[in-house]
mmCIF file of C-alpha atoms in Angstrom:
data_model
loop_
_atom_site.group_PDB
_atom_site.id
_atom_site.type_symbol
_atom_site.label_atom_id
_atom_site.label_comp_id
_atom_site.label_asym_id
_atom_site.label_seq_id
_atom_site.Cartn_x
_atom_site.Cartn_y
_atom_site.Cartn_z
ATOM 1 C CA MET A 1 0.000 0.000 0.000
ATOM 2 C CA ARG A 2 1.384 3.448 -0.938
ATOM 3 C CA PRO A 3 1.853 6.045 1.797
ATOM 4 C CA SER A 4 -0.434 9.040 1.540
ATOM 5 C CA ARG A 5 0.935 12.192 -0.042
ATOM 6 C CA ARG A 6 -0.075 13.974 3.154
ATOM 7 C CA CYS A 7 2.764 12.181 4.933
ATOM 8 C CA ARG A 8 5.730 14.513 4.533
ATOM 9 C CA ALA A 9 9.342 13.462 5.031
ATOM 10 C CA THR A 10 12.295 15.692 5.757
ATOM 11 C CA PRO A 11 15.799 14.806 4.558
ATOM 12 C CA SER A 12 16.808 13.858 8.104
ATOM 13 C CA THR A 13 13.666 11.910 9.016
ATOM 14 C CA ARG A 14 12.142 9.846 6.270
ATOM 15 C CA PRO A 15 9.236 7.776 7.639
ATOM 16 C CA SER A 16 8.607 4.337 6.254
ATOM 17 C CA ALA A 17 5.419 3.482 4.402
ATOM 18 C CA ALA A 18 4.132 1.804 7.558
ATOM 19 C CA GLN A 19 4.854 4.931 9.606
ATOM 20 C CA CYS A 20 3.021 7.109 7.082
ATOM 21 C CA TRP A 21 0.049 4.760 7.367
ATOM 22 C CA GLN A 22 0.079 5.274 11.135
ATOM 23 C CA LEU A 23 0.490 9.034 10.895
ATOM 24 C CA ASN A 24 -2.559 9.310 8.679
ATOM 25 C CA GLY A 25 -4.737 7.758 11.367
ATOM 26 C CA ALA A 26 -5.335 4.284 9.937
ATOM 27 C CA PRO A 27 -6.213 1.674 12.574
ATOM 28 C CA GLN A 28 -3.239 -0.370 13.716
ATOM 29 C CA ASN A 29 -5.335 -3.102 15.302
ATOM 30 C CA TRP A 30 -6.835 -5.380 12.638
ATOM 31 C CA ALA A 31 -9.599 -6.388 15.020
ATOM 32 C CA GLU A 32 -10.709 -2.747 15.200
ATOM 33 C CA SER A 33 -10.525 -2.140 11.457
ATOM 34 C CA SER A 34 -12.281 -5.406 10.631
ATOM 35 C CA ALA A 35 -15.122 -4.502 12.978
ATOM 36 C CA GLU A 36 -15.584 -1.196 11.160
ATOM 37 C CA VAL A 37 -15.907 -2.792 7.731
ATOM 38 C CA GLY A 38 -17.891 -5.813 8.896
ATOM 39 C CA ILE A 39 -15.226 -8.479 8.382
ATOM 40 C CA ALA A 40 -15.310 -11.072 11.153
ATOM 41 C CA THR A 41 -11.941 -12.475 12.135
ATOM 42 C CA ARG A 42 -11.180 -14.665 15.105
ATOM 43 C CA ASP A 43 -9.440 -11.713 16.768
ATOM 44 C CA SER A 44 -12.312 -9.282 16.197
ATOM 45 C CA LEU A 45 -14.785 -11.739 17.752
ATOM 46 C CA ARG A 46 -12.398 -13.132 20.371
ATOM 47 C CA ASP A 47 -14.295 -11.747 23.376
ATOM 48 C CA TRP A 48 -17.542 -13.310 22.170
ATOM 49 C CA LEU A 49 -15.985 -16.635 21.223
ATOM 50 C CA HIS A 50 -14.529 -17.033 24.714
ATOM 51 C CA ALA A 51 -17.127 -15.260 26.879
ATOM 52 C CA PRO A 52 -18.167 -17.586 29.725
ATOM 53 C CA GLY A 53 -21.676 -17.997 31.044
ATOM 54 C CA SER A 54 -24.907 -17.301 29.207
ATOM 55 C CA LEU A 55 -24.638 -15.790 25.732
ATOM 56 C CA SER A 56 -28.321 -14.815 25.856
ATOM 57 C CA ARG A 57 -27.841 -12.764 29.006
ATOM 58 C CA ARG A 58 -24.809 -11.008 27.540
ATOM 59 C CA LEU A 59 -26.702 -10.163 24.362
ATOM 60 C CA ALA A 60 -29.680 -8.882 26.355
ATOM 61 C CA ARG A 61 -27.439 -6.238 27.936
ATOM 62 C CA LEU A 62 -26.704 -4.723 24.513
ATOM 63 C CA GLY A 63 -30.199 -3.334 23.957
ATOM 64 C CA GLN A 64 -33.730 -2.857 25.189
ATOM 65 C CA ARG A 65 -35.318 -6.027 23.802
ATOM 66 C CA PHE A 66 -33.875 -9.522 23.512
ATOM 67 C CA GLU A 67 -35.734 -12.193 21.537
ATOM 68 C CA VAL A 68 -35.335 -15.855 20.675
ATOM 69 C CA GLN A 69 -36.810 -16.669 17.270
ATOM 70 C CA VAL A 70 -37.330 -20.424 17.042
ATOM 71 C CA LEU A 71 -36.694 -21.672 13.512
ATOM 72 C CA ARG A 72 -37.034 -25.403 14.050
ATOM 73 C CA GLN A 73 -37.332 -27.927 16.839
ATOM 74 C CA GLY A 74 -37.699 -31.602 16.094
ATOM 75 C CA VAL A 75 -36.054 -34.908 15.326
ATOM 76 C CA ALA A 76 -33.182 -35.103 12.837
ATOM 77 C CA PRO A 77 -30.389 -37.544 11.905
ATOM 78 C CA PHE A 78 -27.035 -37.230 13.635
ATOM 79 C CA ARG A 79 -24.385 -34.996 12.119
ATOM 80 C CA ALA A 80 -20.803 -36.190 12.314
ATOM 81 C CA LEU A 81 -19.551 -33.381 14.582
ATOM 82 C CA GLU A 82 -22.532 -33.724 16.892
ATOM 83 C CA ARG A 83 -22.166 -37.484 17.074
ATOM 84 C CA ALA A 84 -18.485 -37.149 17.954
ATOM 85 C CA ALA A 85 -19.097 -34.435 20.563
ATOM 86 C CA LEU A 86 -21.899 -36.390 22.212
ATOM 87 C CA GLY A 87 -20.070 -39.725 22.065
ATOM 88 C CA LEU A 88 -22.927 -41.403 20.221
ATOM 89 C CA PRO A 89 -23.031 -44.421 17.885
ATOM 90 C CA PRO A 90 -23.111 -43.982 14.080
ATOM 91 C CA ARG A 91 -26.869 -44.451 13.924
ATOM 92 C CA GLY A 92 -29.666 -42.775 15.777
ATOM 93 C CA LEU A 93 -31.659 -39.573 15.993
ATOM 94 C CA THR A 94 -31.142 -36.260 17.721
ATOM 95 C CA VAL A 95 -33.591 -33.633 18.842
ATOM 96 C CA VAL A 96 -32.371 -30.331 17.426
ATOM 97 C CA ARG A 97 -33.403 -26.772 18.195
ATOM 98 C CA GLU A 98 -32.361 -24.003 15.815
ATOM 99 C CA VAL A 99 -32.905 -20.345 16.671
ATOM 100 C CA ILE A 100 -31.896 -16.791 15.833
ATOM 101 C CA LEU A 101 -31.028 -14.495 18.736
ATOM 102 C CA ARG A 102 -32.074 -10.875 18.205
ATOM 103 C CA VAL A 103 -31.379 -7.626 20.030
ATOM 104 C CA ASP A 104 -33.810 -4.775 19.339
ATOM 105 C CA GLY A 105 -34.938 -6.673 16.259
ATOM 106 C CA GLN A 106 -31.455 -7.146 14.798
ATOM 107 C CA PRO A 107 -30.445 -10.791 14.207
ATOM 108 C CA LEU A 108 -27.000 -11.404 15.693
ATOM 109 C CA VAL A 109 -26.557 -15.135 16.319
ATOM 110 C CA TRP A 110 -27.720 -18.367 14.696
ATOM 111 C CA ALA A 111 -27.638 -21.230 17.191
ATOM 112 C CA ARG A 112 -28.252 -24.965 17.071
ATOM 113 C CA SER A 113 -28.524 -27.355 20.000
ATOM 114 C CA ALA A 114 -28.559 -31.139 19.647
ATOM 115 C CA VAL A 115 -29.225 -33.933 22.111
ATOM 116 C CA HIS A 116 -29.850 -37.660 21.752
ATOM 117 C CA GLN A 117 -33.548 -38.365 21.357
ATOM 118 C CA ARG A 118 -33.569 -40.645 24.412
ATOM 119 C CA ALA A 119 -32.300 -37.829 26.638
ATOM 120 C CA THR A 120 -35.448 -35.764 26.007
ATOM 121 C CA THR A 121 -37.410 -38.266 28.070
ATOM 122 C CA GLY A 122 -34.773 -38.118 30.811
ATOM 123 C CA PRO A 123 -32.266 -35.458 31.914
ATOM 124 C CA TRP A 124 -33.097 -33.040 29.083
ATOM 125 C CA ARG A 125 -36.880 -33.493 28.941
ATOM 126 C CA ALA A 126 -37.414 -29.793 29.795
ATOM 127 C CA LEU A 127 -36.033 -28.962 26.337
ATOM 128 C CA LYS A 128 -39.365 -29.950 24.783
ATOM 129 C CA GLY A 129 -41.307 -27.238 26.593
ATOM 130 C CA LEU A 130 -38.751 -24.460 26.237
ATOM 131 C CA GLY A 131 -40.597 -22.658 23.435
ATOM 132 C CA SER A 132 -39.142 -19.200 22.766
ATOM 133 C CA LYS A 133 -37.363 -18.994 26.118
ATOM 134 C CA PRO A 134 -33.557 -18.833 25.978
ATOM 135 C CA LEU A 135 -31.727 -22.110 26.473
ATOM 136 C CA ALA A 136 -29.982 -20.367 29.373
ATOM 137 C CA HIS A 137 -33.113 -20.995 31.448
ATOM 138 C CA LEU A 138 -32.144 -24.670 31.483
ATOM 139 C CA LEU A 139 -28.365 -24.488 31.509
ATOM 140 C CA TYR A 140 -27.216 -21.985 34.110
ATOM 141 C CA ASP A 141 -29.579 -22.393 37.041
ATOM 142 C CA ASP A 142 -28.913 -26.080 37.716
ATOM 143 C CA TYR A 143 -25.755 -26.992 39.644
ATOM 144 C CA ARG A 144 -25.920 -30.528 38.214
ATOM 145 C CA ILE A 145 -25.116 -29.241 34.712
ATOM 146 C CA HIS A 146 -21.461 -28.981 33.714
ATOM 147 C CA ARG A 147 -20.082 -27.297 30.609
ATOM 148 C CA SER A 148 -17.072 -28.267 28.521
ATOM 149 C CA GLU A 149 -14.431 -25.816 27.374
ATOM 150 C CA LEU A 150 -15.581 -23.425 24.642
ATOM 151 C CA GLN A 151 -14.187 -24.370 21.234
ATOM 152 C CA PRO A 152 -14.051 -21.610 18.576
ATOM 153 C CA ARG A 153 -14.386 -22.928 15.036
ATOM 154 C CA ARG A 154 -14.478 -21.360 11.593
ATOM 155 C CA VAL A 155 -17.197 -23.029 9.549
ATOM 156 C CA SER A 156 -16.665 -23.782 5.885
ATOM 157 C CA ARG A 157 -18.278 -21.117 3.699
ATOM 158 C CA HIS A 158 -19.720 -23.786 1.411
ATOM 159 C CA GLY A 159 -20.211 -26.503 4.015
ATOM 160 C CA HIS A 160 -23.546 -27.995 5.010
ATOM 161 C CA THR A 161 -23.847 -26.100 8.312
ATOM 162 C CA ARG A 162 -23.192 -22.683 6.763
ATOM 163 C CA ARG A 163 -25.547 -23.299 3.834
ATOM 164 C CA HIS A 164 -28.272 -24.572 6.165
ATOM 165 C CA ALA A 165 -27.901 -21.548 8.457
ATOM 166 C CA GLU A 166 -27.935 -19.223 5.433
ATOM 167 C CA ARG A 167 -31.234 -20.646 4.152
ATOM 168 C CA GLN A 168 -32.867 -20.309 7.553
ATOM 169 C CA TRP A 169 -31.479 -16.799 8.110
ATOM 170 C CA LEU A 170 -32.796 -15.623 4.745
ATOM 171 C CA ALA A 171 -36.240 -17.132 5.353
ATOM 172 C CA ALA A 172 -36.480 -15.647 8.866
ATOM 173 C CA THR A 173 -35.079 -12.166 8.219
ATOM 174 C CA GLY A 174 -35.619 -11.523 4.509
ATOM 175 C CA GLN A 175 -31.887 -10.858 4.107
ATOM 176 C CA PRO A 176 -28.987 -13.253 3.506
ATOM 177 C CA PRO A 177 -26.388 -13.389 6.277
ATOM 178 C CA SER A 178 -23.087 -11.622 5.814
ATOM 179 C CA ALA A 179 -20.610 -13.586 3.716
ATOM 180 C CA GLN A 180 -18.220 -13.116 6.653
ATOM 181 C CA MET A 181 -20.530 -14.878 9.109
ATOM 182 C CA LEU A 182 -18.150 -17.807 9.545
ATOM 183 C CA TRP A 183 -16.991 -17.888 13.171
ATOM 184 C CA SER A 184 -18.746 -20.083 15.692
ATOM 185 C CA ARG A 185 -18.167 -21.606 19.081
ATOM 186 C CA ASN A 186 -19.171 -25.036 20.355
ATOM 187 C CA SER A 187 -19.583 -26.529 23.803
ATOM 188 C CA VAL A 188 -21.153 -29.577 25.431
ATOM 189 C CA PHE A 189 -23.340 -29.498 28.540
ATOM 190 C CA SER A 190 -23.580 -32.641 30.665
ATOM 191 C CA ARG A 191 -26.365 -33.563 33.058
ATOM 192 C CA SER A 192 -26.745 -36.965 34.701
ATOM 193 C CA GLY A 193 -24.565 -38.588 32.051
ATOM 194 C CA ALA A 194 -26.460 -37.130 29.065
ATOM 195 C CA GLN A 195 -24.839 -34.538 26.793
ATOM 196 C CA LEU A 196 -26.282 -31.544 24.961
ATOM 197 C CA ARG A 197 -24.178 -29.856 22.255
ATOM 198 C CA VAL A 198 -24.637 -26.157 21.513
ATOM 199 C CA MET A 199 -23.242 -24.334 18.484
ATOM 200 C CA GLU A 200 -23.445 -20.529 18.132
ATOM 201 C CA LEU A 201 -22.609 -18.778 14.843
ATOM 202 C CA PHE A 202 -21.885 -15.040 15.153
ATOM 203 C CA ASP A 203 -22.851 -12.185 12.858
ATOM 204 C CA PRO A 204 -19.866 -9.860 12.175
ATOM 205 C CA ALA A 205 -21.843 -6.922 13.615
ATOM 206 C CA LEU A 206 -21.063 -8.260 17.088
ATOM 207 C CA ALA A 207 -17.400 -7.374 16.580
ATOM 208 C CA ARG A 208 -18.387 -3.743 17.244
ATOM 209 C CA HIS A 209 -19.561 -4.608 20.766
ATOM 210 C CA ARG A 210 -18.040 -6.032 23.908
ATOM 211 C CA PRO A 211 -19.900 -8.833 25.668
ATOM 212 C CA GLY A 212 -22.177 -7.362 28.312
#
């Protein structure tokens, strides 16, 4: 990149191109600049990818109205990553719940939870009656539930998960998601020996905010 002509050098002090870039006020932190132009990098979303506790409660602090828009809840075949995370056999069915989390009407997160079908008649039976309540109502008020370490993951732009989320996002909001909506985090919640996997895919707009 060429230095701006506004960057003047004297014979005794000739700034480098990088120094001219700094003198002209360009952001030096890529996380800051990427947030401004809507490009989501792991660094720009780092605070969200690693924020402990309830994501719903953190999002709710960003605005006046927090909403959970339920896109689908029902039985579906296992996906490979879910099967591996839940330690399940190659065959079987999961109960999945897919939602969009909104703040003041703006969609910010696409999320999918998956649990073995048998667990919905046991430790995770409350999942069936959750409706449009945040999943946090089940996960963070029960001392018997333990959470794994958060695992950030960049989804494939043309992979099944991203394409599925894109179709649902478009149908629910009337707009396609940002092409840079690629960073997610995954974790597994355990209760009485049964596991629930949660995946959360972040809109780049969140890079402009700190977790509440």
